[in-house]
CSV table of C-alpha atoms in Angstrom, one decimal:
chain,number,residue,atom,x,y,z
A,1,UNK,CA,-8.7,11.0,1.5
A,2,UNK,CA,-8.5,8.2,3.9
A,3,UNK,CA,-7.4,4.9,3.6
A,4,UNK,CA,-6.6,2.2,6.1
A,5,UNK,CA,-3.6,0.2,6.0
A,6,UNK,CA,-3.0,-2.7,8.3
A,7,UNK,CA,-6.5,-2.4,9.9
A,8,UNK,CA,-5.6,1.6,11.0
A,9,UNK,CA,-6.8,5.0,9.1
A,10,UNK,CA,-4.3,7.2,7.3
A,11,UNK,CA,-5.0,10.2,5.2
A,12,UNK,CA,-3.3,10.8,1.7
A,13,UNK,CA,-3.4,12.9,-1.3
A,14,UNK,CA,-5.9,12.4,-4.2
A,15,UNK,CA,-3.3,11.2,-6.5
A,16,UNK,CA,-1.8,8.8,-4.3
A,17,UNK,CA,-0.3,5.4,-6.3
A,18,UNK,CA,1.0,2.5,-4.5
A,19,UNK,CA,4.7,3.2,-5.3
A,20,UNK,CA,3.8,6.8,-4.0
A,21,UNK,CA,2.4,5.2,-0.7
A,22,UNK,CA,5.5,2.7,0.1
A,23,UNK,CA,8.1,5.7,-0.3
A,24,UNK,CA,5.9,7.5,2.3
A,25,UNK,CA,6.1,4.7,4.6
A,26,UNK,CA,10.1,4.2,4.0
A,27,UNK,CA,9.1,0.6,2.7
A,28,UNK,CA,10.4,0.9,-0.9
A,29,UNK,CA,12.7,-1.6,-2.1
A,30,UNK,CA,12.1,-3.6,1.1
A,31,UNK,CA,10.6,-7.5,0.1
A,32,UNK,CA,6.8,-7.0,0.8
A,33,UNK,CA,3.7,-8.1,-0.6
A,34,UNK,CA,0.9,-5.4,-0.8
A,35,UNK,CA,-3.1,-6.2,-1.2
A,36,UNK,CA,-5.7,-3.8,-1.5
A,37,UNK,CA,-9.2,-4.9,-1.4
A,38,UNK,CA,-8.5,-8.8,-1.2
A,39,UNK,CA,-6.3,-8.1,-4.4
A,40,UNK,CA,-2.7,-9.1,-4.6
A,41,UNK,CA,-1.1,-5.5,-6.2
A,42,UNK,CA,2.0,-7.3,-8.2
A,43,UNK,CA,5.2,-4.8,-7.9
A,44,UNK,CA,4.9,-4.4,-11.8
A,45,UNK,CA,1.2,-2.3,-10.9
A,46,UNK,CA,2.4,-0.2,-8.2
A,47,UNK,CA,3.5,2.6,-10.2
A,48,UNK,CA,0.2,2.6,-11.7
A,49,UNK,CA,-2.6,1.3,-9.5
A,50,UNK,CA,-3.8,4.3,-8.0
A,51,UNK,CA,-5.5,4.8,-4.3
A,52,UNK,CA,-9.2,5.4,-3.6
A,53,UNK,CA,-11.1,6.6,-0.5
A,54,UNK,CA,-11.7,4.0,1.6
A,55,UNK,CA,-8.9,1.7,0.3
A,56,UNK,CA,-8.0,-0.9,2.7
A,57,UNK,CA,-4.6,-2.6,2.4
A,58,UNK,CA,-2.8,-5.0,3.9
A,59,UNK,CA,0.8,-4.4,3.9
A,60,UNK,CA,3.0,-7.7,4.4
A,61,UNK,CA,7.1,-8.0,5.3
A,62,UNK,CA,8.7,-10.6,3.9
A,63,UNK,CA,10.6,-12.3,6.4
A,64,UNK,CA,13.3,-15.2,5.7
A,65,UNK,CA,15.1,-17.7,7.7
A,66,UNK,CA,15.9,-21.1,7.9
């Protein structure tokens, strides 16, 4: 199915979750903030929030300094 993520189009699996979705990107574990649809996706969901067709999300890297 396709989804876009940071205004581009990627395809992924059916069964695609969140969690699933940063490990494919090599962003898991990494301080980011993920919204899909205009909807903050806590860290506590992203096992369980599940992608649909058409998704779009907005991946964001936390970024620190002083």
């Amino acid at each position: 199915m396709e989804i876009y993520i940071n205004g581009e189009a990627h395809q992924v699996s059916e069964d695609t979750t969140v969690a699933r979705l940063l490990e494919q990107l090599h962003l898991t574990g990494r301080r980011i903030a993920v919204e899909i649809n205009h909807e903050i996706i806590g860290r506590d969901r992203h096992t369980a929030h599940g992608l649909a067709s058409g998704d779009r999300i907005e991946i964001v890297h936390a970024i620190g300094g002083g």
